[in-house]
Short mmCIF file of C-alpha atoms in Angstrom, two decimals:
data_model
loop_
_atom_site.label_atom_id
_atom_site.label_comp_id
_atom_site.label_asym_id
_atom_site.label_seq_id
_atom_site.Cartn_x
_atom_site.Cartn_y
_atom_site.Cartn_z
CA MET H 119 16.10 -14.18 -18.76
CA GLN H 120 12.98 -14.08 -20.91
CA VAL H 121 11.26 -16.02 -18.29
CA ASP H 122 11.20 -13.13 -15.91
CA SER H 123 10.33 -10.55 -18.47
CA TYR H 124 7.05 -12.29 -18.84
CA SER H 125 6.01 -12.02 -15.22
CA GLN H 126 5.60 -8.32 -15.17
CA ASP H 127 2.19 -8.09 -16.53
CA ILE H 128 0.38 -11.24 -15.35
CA PRO H 129 -0.31 -11.29 -11.67
CA GLY H 130 -2.65 -8.48 -10.70
CA PHE H 131 -5.69 -8.42 -12.80
CA ALA H 132 -5.64 -11.66 -14.70
CA PHE H 133 -4.94 -13.68 -11.50
CA LYS H 134 -7.77 -11.98 -9.63
CA GLN H 135 -10.04 -13.01 -12.51
CA VAL H 136 -8.94 -16.50 -12.11
CA LEU H 137 -9.46 -16.56 -8.42
CA SER H 138 -13.02 -15.17 -8.91
CA ILE H 139 -13.98 -18.37 -10.75
CA LEU H 140 -12.38 -20.82 -8.36
CA PRO H 141 -14.30 -22.09 -5.30
CA VAL H 142 -13.01 -20.93 -1.89
CA ASN H 143 -11.22 -24.16 -1.10
CA LEU H 144 -9.20 -24.23 -4.39
CA GLY H 145 -8.64 -20.50 -4.30
CA ASP H 146 -7.14 -20.71 -0.68
CA ILE H 147 -4.67 -23.39 -1.80
CA ILE H 148 -3.47 -21.45 -4.83
CA LYS H 149 -3.32 -18.20 -2.98
CA ARG H 150 -0.76 -19.76 -0.58
CA LEU H 151 1.75 -20.16 -3.35
CA PRO H 152 4.78 -17.80 -3.16
CA GLU H 153 4.65 -14.74 -5.37
CA LYS H 154 7.25 -15.91 -7.75
CA TYR H 155 5.25 -19.06 -8.66
CA ILE H 156 2.07 -17.14 -9.07
CA SER H 157 3.63 -14.75 -11.51
CA ASN H 158 4.86 -17.58 -13.65
CA LEU H 159 1.56 -19.52 -13.65
CA GLU H 160 0.32 -20.31 -17.04
CA GLU H 161 -2.37 -22.90 -16.51
CA ILE H 162 -4.46 -24.40 -13.81
CA ARG H 163 -5.75 -27.86 -14.77
CA LEU H 164 -8.68 -29.45 -12.96
CA ARG H 165 -9.64 -32.98 -13.96
CA GLN H 166 -12.19 -34.84 -11.99
CA GLY H 167 -10.75 -37.50 -9.72
CA ARG H 168 -7.18 -36.56 -10.70
CA PRO H 169 -4.58 -34.38 -9.07
CA LEU H 170 -4.59 -30.66 -9.21
CA LEU H 171 -1.95 -29.65 -11.71
CA LEU H 172 -0.42 -26.26 -12.22
CA GLY H 173 1.34 -25.31 -15.43
CA PHE H 174 4.33 -22.98 -15.30
CA ASN H 175 6.28 -21.68 -18.07
CA ASN H 176 9.02 -24.22 -17.35
CA GLY H 177 6.92 -27.28 -16.79
CA ASP H 178 4.05 -28.42 -14.53
CA LYS H 179 3.74 -29.43 -10.93
CA TYR H 180 1.12 -31.01 -8.66
CA LEU H 181 -0.17 -28.98 -5.79
CA THR H 182 -0.99 -30.41 -2.33
CA ALA H 183 -3.86 -29.34 -0.05
CA ASN H 184 -1.32 -27.21 1.83
CA GLY H 185 -0.28 -25.32 -1.17
CA GLU H 186 3.03 -27.08 -1.67
CA LEU H 187 4.38 -27.86 -5.19
CA VAL H 188 5.34 -31.52 -5.59
CA SER H 189 6.26 -33.84 -8.38
CA GLU H 190 4.55 -36.91 -6.96
CA PRO H 191 0.90 -37.14 -7.87
CA ASN H 192 -0.05 -39.48 -4.94
CA ILE H 193 0.25 -36.76 -2.17
CA SER H 194 -1.33 -33.99 -4.18
CA TYR H 195 -4.78 -32.57 -3.86
CA ILE H 196 -7.43 -34.70 -5.72
CA ILE H 197 -10.15 -32.73 -7.62
CA THR H 198 -13.59 -33.81 -6.57
CA VAL H 199 -16.90 -33.77 -8.49
CA GLU H 200 -17.95 -31.00 -6.19
CA ASP H 201 -15.01 -28.89 -7.14
CA ILE H 202 -15.62 -29.23 -10.89
CA GLN H 203 -19.36 -28.46 -10.45
CA ARG H 204 -18.56 -25.34 -8.39
CA VAL H 205 -15.98 -24.02 -10.94
CA THR H 206 -18.54 -24.70 -13.79
CA ARG H 207 -21.21 -22.76 -11.94
CA LEU H 208 -18.95 -19.90 -11.21
CA VAL H 209 -17.67 -19.69 -14.75
CA SER H 210 -21.16 -19.86 -16.25
CA LYS H 211 -22.77 -17.61 -13.50
CA SER H 212 -25.01 -20.58 -12.84
CA SER H 213 -26.38 -20.30 -16.35
CA LEU H 214 -25.07 -22.97 -18.71
CA TYR H 215 -27.77 -22.10 -21.14
CA ALA H 216 -26.12 -18.70 -21.72
CA LEU H 217 -22.89 -20.44 -22.89
CA GLU H 218 -24.29 -22.78 -25.65
CA GLU H 219 -22.08 -21.16 -28.34
CA GLU H 220 -19.07 -21.29 -26.08
CA LEU H 221 -19.66 -24.84 -25.15
CA LYS H 222 -19.80 -25.84 -28.86
CA ASN H 223 -16.35 -24.37 -29.25
CA GLY H 224 -15.02 -25.99 -26.13
CA TYR H 225 -14.01 -22.92 -24.24
CA ILE H 226 -15.24 -19.86 -22.50
CA THR H 227 -13.57 -16.48 -22.45
CA LEU H 228 -13.73 -14.69 -19.11
CA PRO H 229 -13.71 -10.90 -18.56
CA GLY H 230 -10.09 -10.05 -18.45
CA GLY H 231 -9.31 -12.37 -21.38
CA CYS H 232 -8.47 -15.50 -19.58
CA ARG H 233 -9.82 -18.65 -21.16
CA VAL H 234 -11.28 -21.82 -19.62
CA GLY H 235 -11.18 -24.94 -21.84
CA LEU H 236 -13.65 -27.68 -21.20
CA THR H 237 -13.90 -31.35 -21.70
CA GLY H 238 -16.55 -33.90 -20.96
CA LYS H 239 -19.25 -35.80 -22.75
CA VAL H 240 -19.99 -34.23 -26.10
CA VAL H 241 -23.59 -34.30 -27.41
CA MET H 242 -23.91 -34.16 -31.11
CA ASP H 243 -26.65 -32.67 -33.27
CA GLY H 244 -26.25 -34.47 -36.67
CA GLU H 245 -22.70 -33.64 -37.63
CA LYS H 246 -22.23 -30.75 -35.40
CA VAL H 247 -21.30 -30.58 -31.76
CA LYS H 248 -24.35 -29.45 -29.81
CA THR H 249 -23.04 -29.06 -26.33
CA ILE H 250 -20.88 -30.68 -23.64
CA LYS H 251 -22.53 -32.24 -20.82
CA TYR H 252 -20.95 -33.88 -17.74
CA ILE H 253 -18.17 -31.44 -17.77
CA SER H 254 -15.29 -33.23 -16.05
CA GLY H 255 -12.13 -31.42 -17.16
CA LEU H 256 -11.22 -27.67 -17.08
CA ASN H 257 -8.11 -25.95 -18.16
CA ILE H 258 -7.88 -22.32 -16.92
CA ARG H 259 -5.41 -20.58 -19.06
CA ILE H 260 -3.97 -17.37 -17.74
CA SER H 261 -3.35 -15.29 -20.79
CA ARG H 262 -0.55 -12.81 -20.84
CA GLU H 263 -0.18 -9.49 -22.39
CA VAL H 264 3.45 -8.55 -22.77
CA LYS H 265 3.58 -5.06 -24.09
CA GLY H 266 6.61 -3.97 -26.04
CA ILE H 267 7.88 -7.52 -27.23
CA ALA H 268 7.31 -6.53 -30.80
CA GLU H 269 9.06 -3.27 -30.71
CA LYS H 270 12.32 -4.64 -32.05
CA LEU H 271 10.49 -6.56 -34.77
CA LEU H 272 8.34 -3.77 -36.07
CA PRO H 273 11.02 -1.84 -38.06
CA TYR H 274 11.70 -4.95 -40.13
CA LEU H 275 8.05 -5.11 -41.23
CA LEU H 276 7.79 -1.54 -42.46
CA ASP H 277 8.98 -0.32 -45.91
CA LYS H 278 10.47 3.09 -46.67
CA ASN H 279 7.20 4.81 -46.72
CA LYS H 280 6.09 3.15 -43.50
CA ASN H 281 3.65 0.95 -45.20
CA VAL H 282 3.24 -2.45 -43.61
CA ARG H 283 4.64 -5.36 -45.58
CA HIS H 284 2.79 -8.56 -45.95
CA THR H 285 3.94 -10.60 -43.00
CA LEU H 286 3.70 -14.20 -41.86
CA LEU H 287 4.55 -15.25 -38.36
CA LEU H 288 5.57 -18.86 -38.15
CA SER H 289 5.76 -20.72 -34.85
CA PRO H 290 5.36 -24.06 -33.08
CA PRO H 291 2.66 -24.08 -30.53
CA ARG H 292 3.37 -22.22 -27.12
CA CYS H 293 6.14 -20.09 -28.44
CA GLY H 294 4.41 -16.80 -27.95
CA LYS H 295 2.97 -16.47 -31.32
CA THR H 296 -0.35 -15.00 -30.29
CA THR H 297 1.28 -12.73 -27.76
CA LEU H 298 3.62 -11.33 -30.39
CA LEU H 299 0.71 -10.86 -32.83
CA ARG H 300 -1.19 -8.98 -30.35
CA ASP H 301 1.64 -6.68 -29.54
CA LEU H 302 2.32 -6.13 -33.23
CA VAL H 303 -1.39 -5.24 -33.75
CA ARG H 304 -1.13 -2.93 -30.88
CA LEU H 305 1.93 -1.17 -32.16
CA LEU H 306 0.68 -1.00 -35.80
CA SER H 307 -2.51 0.64 -34.74
CA THR H 308 -1.36 2.93 -31.89
CA GLY H 309 1.91 3.71 -33.55
CA MET H 310 5.54 3.78 -32.30
CA PRO H 311 6.99 7.28 -31.81
CA ALA H 312 10.50 5.86 -31.29
CA ILE H 313 10.68 5.00 -35.02
CA LYS H 314 8.33 7.89 -36.07
CA TYR H 315 5.47 5.47 -37.03
CA SER H 316 2.22 7.10 -36.38
CA GLY H 317 -0.17 4.05 -36.72
CA THR H 318 -2.72 2.95 -39.05
CA THR H 319 -6.21 1.34 -39.16
CA VAL H 320 -5.97 -2.33 -38.32
CA GLY H 321 -8.78 -4.94 -38.85
CA LEU H 322 -8.39 -7.95 -36.50
CA VAL H 323 -10.32 -11.27 -37.09
CA ASP H 324 -10.13 -13.03 -33.79
CA GLU H 325 -11.77 -16.30 -34.55
CA ARG H 326 -10.80 -17.94 -31.30
CA SER H 327 -11.04 -14.88 -29.04
CA GLU H 328 -7.38 -15.35 -28.21
CA ILE H 329 -5.84 -12.15 -29.53
CA ALA H 330 -8.11 -9.56 -28.15
CA GLY H 331 -9.77 -11.70 -25.52
CA CYS H 332 -13.10 -10.19 -26.05
CA TYR H 333 -15.69 -10.25 -23.45
CA CYS H 334 -19.22 -9.39 -24.68
CA GLY H 335 -17.52 -7.99 -27.81
CA VAL H 336 -15.16 -5.66 -25.99
CA PRO H 337 -11.48 -6.40 -26.23
CA GLN H 338 -10.03 -7.04 -22.88
CA LYS H 339 -6.38 -6.73 -24.16
CA ASP H 340 -4.83 -3.59 -25.39
CA VAL H 341 -4.99 -4.01 -29.22
CA GLY H 342 -4.33 -0.53 -30.04
CA THR H 343 -6.35 2.69 -30.78
CA ARG H 344 -7.14 2.04 -34.32
CA THR H 345 -8.09 -1.66 -34.23
CA ASP H 346 -11.36 -3.02 -35.17
CA VAL H 347 -12.05 -6.45 -33.85
CA LEU H 348 -14.42 -9.16 -35.19
CA ASP H 349 -14.72 -11.57 -32.29
CA GLY H 350 -15.36 -15.19 -32.94
CA CYS H 351 -15.83 -14.84 -36.68
CA PRO H 352 -14.48 -17.32 -39.16
CA LYS H 353 -11.31 -15.87 -40.68
CA ALA H 354 -12.36 -15.96 -44.42
CA GLN H 355 -15.69 -14.36 -43.81
CA GLY H 356 -14.33 -11.94 -41.14
CA MET H 357 -11.57 -10.59 -43.43
CA MET H 358 -14.06 -9.94 -46.22
CA MET H 359 -16.47 -8.19 -43.72
CA LEU H 360 -13.71 -5.91 -42.39
CA LEU H 361 -12.43 -5.22 -45.83
CA ARG H 362 -15.84 -3.98 -46.98
CA ALA H 363 -17.05 -2.30 -43.88
CA MET H 364 -14.19 -0.89 -41.89
CA GLY H 365 -11.57 0.25 -44.45
CA PRO H 366 -8.48 -1.27 -42.76
CA ASN H 367 -5.00 -0.75 -44.08
CA VAL H 368 -3.81 -3.86 -42.26
CA LEU H 369 -5.71 -7.04 -41.69
CA ALA H 370 -4.59 -9.45 -39.06
CA ALA H 371 -5.62 -12.96 -38.23
CA ASP H 372 -4.39 -15.96 -36.28
CA GLU H 373 -3.64 -19.41 -37.68
CA ILE H 374 -4.25 -19.35 -41.32
CA GLY H 375 -4.21 -22.79 -43.12
CA LYS H 376 -7.53 -23.51 -44.83
CA GLN H 377 -7.98 -23.21 -48.63
CA GLU H 378 -10.73 -20.68 -48.21
CA ASP H 379 -8.45 -18.46 -46.04
CA VAL H 380 -5.89 -18.42 -48.70
CA LYS H 381 -8.45 -17.37 -51.34
CA VAL H 382 -9.51 -14.42 -49.29
CA ILE H 383 -5.89 -13.54 -48.62
CA GLU H 384 -5.28 -13.28 -52.31
CA GLU H 385 -8.31 -11.06 -52.62
CA VAL H 386 -7.06 -8.90 -49.61
CA ILE H 387 -3.76 -8.46 -51.15
CA ASN H 388 -5.32 -7.37 -54.45
CA ALA H 389 -7.30 -4.73 -52.70
CA GLY H 390 -4.03 -3.22 -51.53
CA VAL H 391 -4.39 -4.08 -47.84
CA SER H 392 -1.40 -5.25 -45.90
CA LEU H 393 -1.67 -8.67 -44.23
CA LEU H 394 -0.36 -9.94 -41.02
CA PHE H 395 -1.02 -13.53 -39.98
CA THR H 396 0.33 -16.58 -38.20
CA VAL H 397 0.86 -20.12 -39.20
CA HIS H 398 1.46 -23.23 -37.08
CA GLY H 399 4.75 -24.88 -37.92
CA SER H 400 8.40 -24.81 -37.09
CA THR H 401 10.25 -24.35 -40.45
CA LEU H 402 9.37 -22.77 -43.74
CA GLU H 403 10.02 -25.99 -45.62
CA GLU H 404 7.53 -27.83 -43.41
CA ILE H 405 4.61 -25.54 -43.96
CA THR H 406 5.29 -25.22 -47.73
CA GLN H 407 4.18 -28.85 -47.91
CA ARG H 408 0.52 -28.02 -46.98
CA PRO H 409 -1.43 -27.49 -50.17
CA ALA H 410 -3.22 -24.33 -49.24
CA LEU H 411 0.03 -22.60 -48.05
CA GLU H 412 1.97 -23.87 -51.01
CA TYR H 413 -0.47 -22.12 -53.30
CA LEU H 414 0.00 -18.96 -51.28
CA PHE H 415 3.74 -19.14 -51.30
CA ASN H 416 3.81 -19.58 -55.09
CA LEU H 417 1.95 -16.26 -55.43
CA LYS H 418 5.15 -14.76 -53.91
CA VAL H 419 3.30 -11.97 -52.24
CA ILE H 420 4.48 -12.40 -48.63
CA GLU H 421 7.37 -10.02 -47.99
CA ARG H 422 8.46 -10.98 -44.51
CA PHE H 423 8.64 -14.33 -42.82
CA VAL H 424 9.14 -14.20 -38.95
CA ILE H 425 10.09 -17.45 -37.42
CA LEU H 426 9.64 -17.83 -33.69
CA GLY H 427 11.11 -20.48 -31.29
CA ARG H 428 12.00 -20.98 -27.77
CA SER H 429 15.84 -21.21 -28.06
CA ARG H 430 16.28 -18.29 -25.71
CA GLY H 431 12.95 -18.66 -23.90
CA VAL H 432 9.43 -18.27 -25.00
CA GLY H 433 8.95 -15.77 -27.68
CA THR H 434 12.48 -15.74 -29.25
CA ILE H 435 12.47 -14.49 -32.76
CA GLU H 436 14.76 -17.01 -34.41
CA ASP H 437 14.82 -15.52 -37.97
CA ILE H 438 13.33 -12.81 -40.06
CA LYS H 439 13.45 -13.71 -43.77
CA CYS H 440 12.83 -11.50 -46.80
CA GLY H 441 10.09 -13.03 -48.96
CA SER H 442 11.51 -12.08 -52.31
CA THR H 443 15.26 -12.97 -51.74
CA GLY H 444 14.94 -15.44 -49.03
CA LYS H 445 17.78 -13.66 -47.10
CA THR H 446 17.86 -13.41 -43.37
CA LEU H 447 17.34 -9.86 -42.32
CA GLY H 448 18.03 -10.32 -38.66
CA GLY H 449 17.56 -13.10 -36.05
CA ARG H 450 17.71 -14.06 -32.49
CA ILE H 451 15.97 -11.00 -31.32
CA CYS H 452 14.75 -11.97 -27.79
CA SER H 453 11.31 -11.08 -26.74
CA SER H 454 12.38 -8.72 -23.92
CA MET A 91 -74.11 1.47 27.08
CA PHE A 92 -71.09 -0.52 27.88
CA LYS A 93 -72.91 -3.58 26.68
CA LEU A 94 -73.48 -1.83 23.26
CA ILE A 95 -69.91 -0.90 22.93
CA GLY A 96 -68.77 -4.42 23.77
CA ALA A 97 -71.20 -5.84 21.34
CA LEU A 98 -70.00 -3.56 18.65
CA MET A 99 -66.35 -4.53 19.34
CA ILE A 100 -67.11 -8.19 19.18
CA VAL A 101 -68.83 -7.79 15.84
CA SER A 102 -66.24 -5.69 14.24
CA CYS A 103 -63.47 -8.01 15.42
CA THR A 104 -65.02 -11.18 14.04
CA GLY A 105 -65.93 -9.27 10.98
CA ILE A 106 -62.30 -8.21 10.38
CA MET A 107 -61.16 -11.71 11.13
CA GLY A 108 -63.50 -13.00 8.43
CA MET A 109 -62.43 -10.38 5.93
CA ILE A 110 -58.79 -11.29 6.48
CA LYS A 111 -59.53 -14.95 5.85
CA ALA A 112 -61.50 -13.97 2.67
CA ARG A 113 -58.55 -11.79 1.49
CA GLU A 114 -56.32 -14.92 1.66
CA TYR A 115 -58.57 -16.68 -0.73
CA ALA A 116 -58.89 -13.72 -2.99
CA MET A 117 -55.22 -12.94 -3.13
CA ARG A 118 -53.84 -16.37 -3.87
CA PRO A 119 -55.02 -16.67 -7.43
CA ARG A 120 -53.83 -13.14 -8.06
CA GLU A 121 -50.34 -14.08 -6.73
CA LEU A 122 -50.21 -17.28 -8.58
CA ARG A 123 -51.02 -15.34 -11.69
CA SER A 124 -48.29 -12.85 -11.23
CA MET A 125 -45.93 -15.52 -10.45
CA GLN A 126 -46.85 -17.16 -13.89
CA SER A 127 -46.10 -13.96 -15.73
CA ALA A 128 -42.80 -13.53 -13.78
CA LEU A 129 -41.81 -16.97 -14.86
CA GLN A 130 -42.91 -16.16 -18.35
CA MET A 131 -40.56 -13.11 -18.28
CA LEU A 132 -37.78 -15.22 -17.02
CA GLU A 133 -38.33 -17.76 -19.77
CA THR A 134 -38.09 -14.96 -22.43
CA GLU A 135 -34.85 -13.72 -20.88
CA ILE A 136 -33.45 -17.18 -20.82
CA ILE A 137 -34.63 -18.50 -24.22
CA TYR A 138 -34.21 -15.32 -26.47
CA GLY A 139 -31.79 -13.37 -24.54
CA ALA A 140 -29.54 -16.04 -23.13
CA THR A 141 -29.06 -13.68 -20.21
CA PRO A 142 -27.15 -15.18 -17.38
CA LEU A 143 -29.38 -16.06 -14.48
CA PRO A 144 -28.47 -13.39 -12.04
CA GLU A 145 -29.13 -10.64 -14.52
CA ALA A 146 -32.21 -12.32 -15.84
CA LEU A 147 -33.60 -12.54 -12.25
CA GLU A 148 -32.80 -8.84 -11.65
CA TYR A 149 -34.64 -7.93 -14.83
CA VAL A 150 -37.70 -9.93 -13.79
CA ALA A 151 -37.58 -8.50 -10.26
CA GLU A 152 -37.68 -4.97 -11.53
CA ARG A 153 -40.83 -5.65 -13.50
CA CYS A 154 -42.99 -7.79 -11.43
CA GLU A 155 -45.24 -7.45 -8.30
CA LYS A 156 -43.56 -6.45 -5.06
CA ASN A 157 -44.06 -9.79 -3.24
CA ILE A 158 -42.60 -11.83 -6.11
CA SER A 159 -39.90 -9.35 -6.96
CA ARG A 160 -38.58 -9.74 -3.38
CA LEU A 161 -38.13 -13.47 -3.94
CA PHE A 162 -36.31 -13.08 -7.19
CA ARG A 163 -34.05 -10.35 -5.91
CA GLN A 164 -33.13 -12.56 -2.99
CA VAL A 165 -32.23 -15.48 -5.31
CA GLU A 166 -30.09 -13.13 -7.30
CA GLN A 167 -28.25 -11.80 -4.12
CA GLU A 168 -27.70 -15.36 -2.88
CA LEU A 169 -26.21 -16.31 -6.27
CA ILE A 170 -23.83 -13.30 -6.34
CA VAL A 171 -22.80 -13.31 -2.76
CA SER A 172 -22.24 -17.02 -1.90
CA HIS A 173 -19.22 -18.23 -4.02
CA GLY A 174 -20.27 -21.18 -6.06
CA CYS A 175 -23.52 -22.16 -4.38
CA THR A 176 -26.06 -24.07 -6.50
CA VAL A 177 -29.14 -22.44 -7.84
CA LYS A 178 -31.05 -24.95 -5.87
CA GLU A 179 -29.50 -23.73 -2.52
CA ALA A 180 -30.00 -20.14 -3.42
CA TRP A 181 -33.61 -20.70 -4.51
CA ASP A 182 -34.58 -22.73 -1.54
CA ARG A 183 -33.09 -20.17 0.95
CA ALA A 184 -34.89 -17.38 -0.79
CA LEU A 185 -38.15 -19.29 -0.77
CA TYR A 186 -37.70 -19.87 2.95
CA LEU A 187 -37.10 -16.20 3.61
CA TYR A 188 -39.42 -14.64 1.04
CA ALA A 189 -42.05 -17.11 -0.17
CA PRO A 190 -45.02 -15.12 -1.57
CA PRO A 191 -47.23 -14.58 1.51
CA PHE A 192 -50.48 -16.08 0.12
CA PHE A 193 -48.81 -19.11 -1.40
CA GLN A 194 -49.72 -22.49 0.00
CA LYS A 195 -47.35 -25.42 0.52
CA GLY A 196 -48.16 -26.98 -2.73
CA ASP A 197 -47.47 -23.78 -4.69
CA THR A 198 -44.12 -23.26 -2.99
CA SER A 199 -43.07 -26.79 -3.85
CA ILE A 200 -43.70 -26.16 -7.50
CA LEU A 201 -41.18 -23.41 -7.27
CA SER A 202 -38.82 -25.37 -5.28
CA GLN A 203 -38.88 -28.12 -7.92
CA LEU A 204 -38.17 -25.52 -10.58
CA GLY A 205 -35.02 -24.53 -8.54
CA ASN A 206 -33.62 -28.03 -9.14
CA CYS A 207 -33.06 -27.47 -12.82
CA LEU A 208 -32.89 -23.78 -13.29
CA GLY A 209 -29.77 -22.66 -15.03
CA MET A 210 -27.96 -26.07 -15.30
CA SER A 211 -28.91 -27.15 -18.82
CA ASP A 212 -29.41 -25.92 -22.40
CA ARG A 213 -32.08 -23.44 -23.38
CA GLU A 214 -34.42 -26.00 -24.79
CA ASP A 215 -34.36 -27.93 -21.59
CA GLN A 216 -34.78 -24.73 -19.42
CA SER A 217 -37.84 -23.83 -21.54
CA LYS A 218 -39.33 -27.23 -20.91
CA HIS A 219 -38.96 -26.92 -17.04
CA LEU A 220 -40.12 -23.41 -17.03
CA HIS A 221 -43.24 -24.43 -18.94
CA LEU A 222 -43.98 -27.33 -16.67
CA ALA A 223 -43.87 -24.92 -13.64
CA MET A 224 -46.10 -22.48 -15.41
CA GLU A 225 -48.47 -25.19 -16.25
CA GLN A 226 -48.61 -26.47 -12.80
CA LEU A 227 -49.10 -22.96 -11.38
CA LYS A 228 -51.87 -22.48 -13.93
CA LEU A 229 -53.74 -25.58 -12.61
CA GLU A 230 -53.29 -24.27 -9.06
CA THR A 231 -54.65 -20.86 -10.17
CA THR A 232 -57.85 -22.32 -11.56
CA SER A 233 -58.58 -24.36 -8.49
CA ALA A 234 -57.72 -21.34 -6.31
CA LYS A 235 -60.01 -19.16 -8.37
CA GLU A 236 -62.90 -21.55 -7.93
CA LYS A 237 -62.24 -21.76 -4.20
CA ALA A 238 -62.15 -17.97 -4.05
CA LYS A 239 -65.54 -17.63 -5.77
CA SER A 240 -67.34 -19.44 -2.94
CA GLN A 241 -65.10 -18.73 0.00
CA VAL A 242 -64.60 -15.05 -0.24
CA LYS A 243 -68.28 -14.23 0.09
CA LEU A 244 -68.74 -16.95 2.76
CA TRP A 245 -65.95 -15.60 4.96
CA ASN A 246 -66.86 -12.00 4.44
CA TYR A 247 -70.36 -12.77 5.86
CA MET A 248 -69.41 -15.48 8.26
CA GLY A 249 -67.18 -13.08 10.24
CA PHE A 250 -69.97 -10.65 10.94
CA LEU A 251 -72.66 -13.23 11.48
CA ALA A 252 -70.44 -15.12 13.94
CA GLY A 253 -70.00 -11.81 15.75
CA LEU A 254 -73.70 -11.31 15.80
CA MET A 255 -74.39 -14.71 17.09
CA ILE A 256 -71.96 -14.40 19.95
CA VAL A 257 -73.56 -11.03 20.78
CA THR A 258 -77.12 -12.44 20.73
CA ILE A 259 -76.07 -15.30 23.12
CA LEU A 260 -74.40 -13.01 25.54
CA TYR A 261 -76.88 -10.20 25.45
#
């Protein structure tokens, strides 16, 4: 029943934000969907000359011009050049020049924290991507904020003195890793009265603007009262900046994997700051094979491994392992 | 007596007509110049501020001359109100409604041309298009100034003189 637990937060605000960037004709089609579909909507995919596709948490469906969900592409609504151009204009407020940085990264964050991924013809400048022209594909991702999913997990990550242990969240893609990290950050920084945890200063390096969903530098998601966010900053540099400038007790970052990240992590741990970060992967053995992470594991500093999966729906915590003994501390905690 | 009043009325009427015509010539270079500086401001907003177009237009509208600010504000409104319309559409509609009053057809078409490319490319490209428009406006300004030099005096006198001529013929 995790599926339903997700739907509580999404529809209202985030969905309205999405409608505001859709041209009237597309907006009308999508608005006709029954409420239960709208609340489970994860993605809207627009590809020029191809069918309109909606992604739900249990698979994707084509949409017809009458707002019916179908499985056959040939009767669905076909996205026109005009549609793509209109969405591009609405997303960019008719000012592509203002989005140069965003185009280089391939996505735009909207107020409200939703993200729009872009594809098209890439223009290079030497070795770097300069911009994308002839935008032909858009993926509107409705981001979700599920408050409270980390409540059961938090006690496992605190030691006797309520200090945060160095923690690694391990998860395959689309298993709710970012959502869980966001809620953990929120709980760590605001505190959790139920377990008499009063909260601490958290520094968050949000390289891909996914965790806090910043718009113009302001977090659009609730990341807690004591959280400082560096938006769009490379993790290694960002962690050092926060460490020096903002005096955090916990540093959080998404998707660690590069050699330089690991070097900084070593430094952060030596500075006495707790770490909270995620890694892409499905098992501990698998990620140990990556050179950078292998080095990190050999330092034996990480105290808790949290492994996510979808065995009981998105966001299932499959296992929590103790870093020093390798013992399982508790598993199969559902997200709800 | 009546004759005298009539004659005075004729002279003043033609005189005012001449002055209006002269003003047209005098005002055009001025308006062209303020349009140039408005575009300059817009360029600064776009290139250095990377401000989204509606906000940039609003900013410029607040700072430039009334006649031109009306145009910019209208474009901004069109962009905000109509969901997903092109800058070109918004720009042309605003030009139709609020083209600066002393602009001639050629001047307006320079602006309309600019509307084609505004917003839809990177900053470098935007700067080029804006510079082109400013350059064209500058050329128009110089020729308008030259015209004004000769025409303003001419029309100012011509109005009165034509009036006097009519009066002498009729008297």
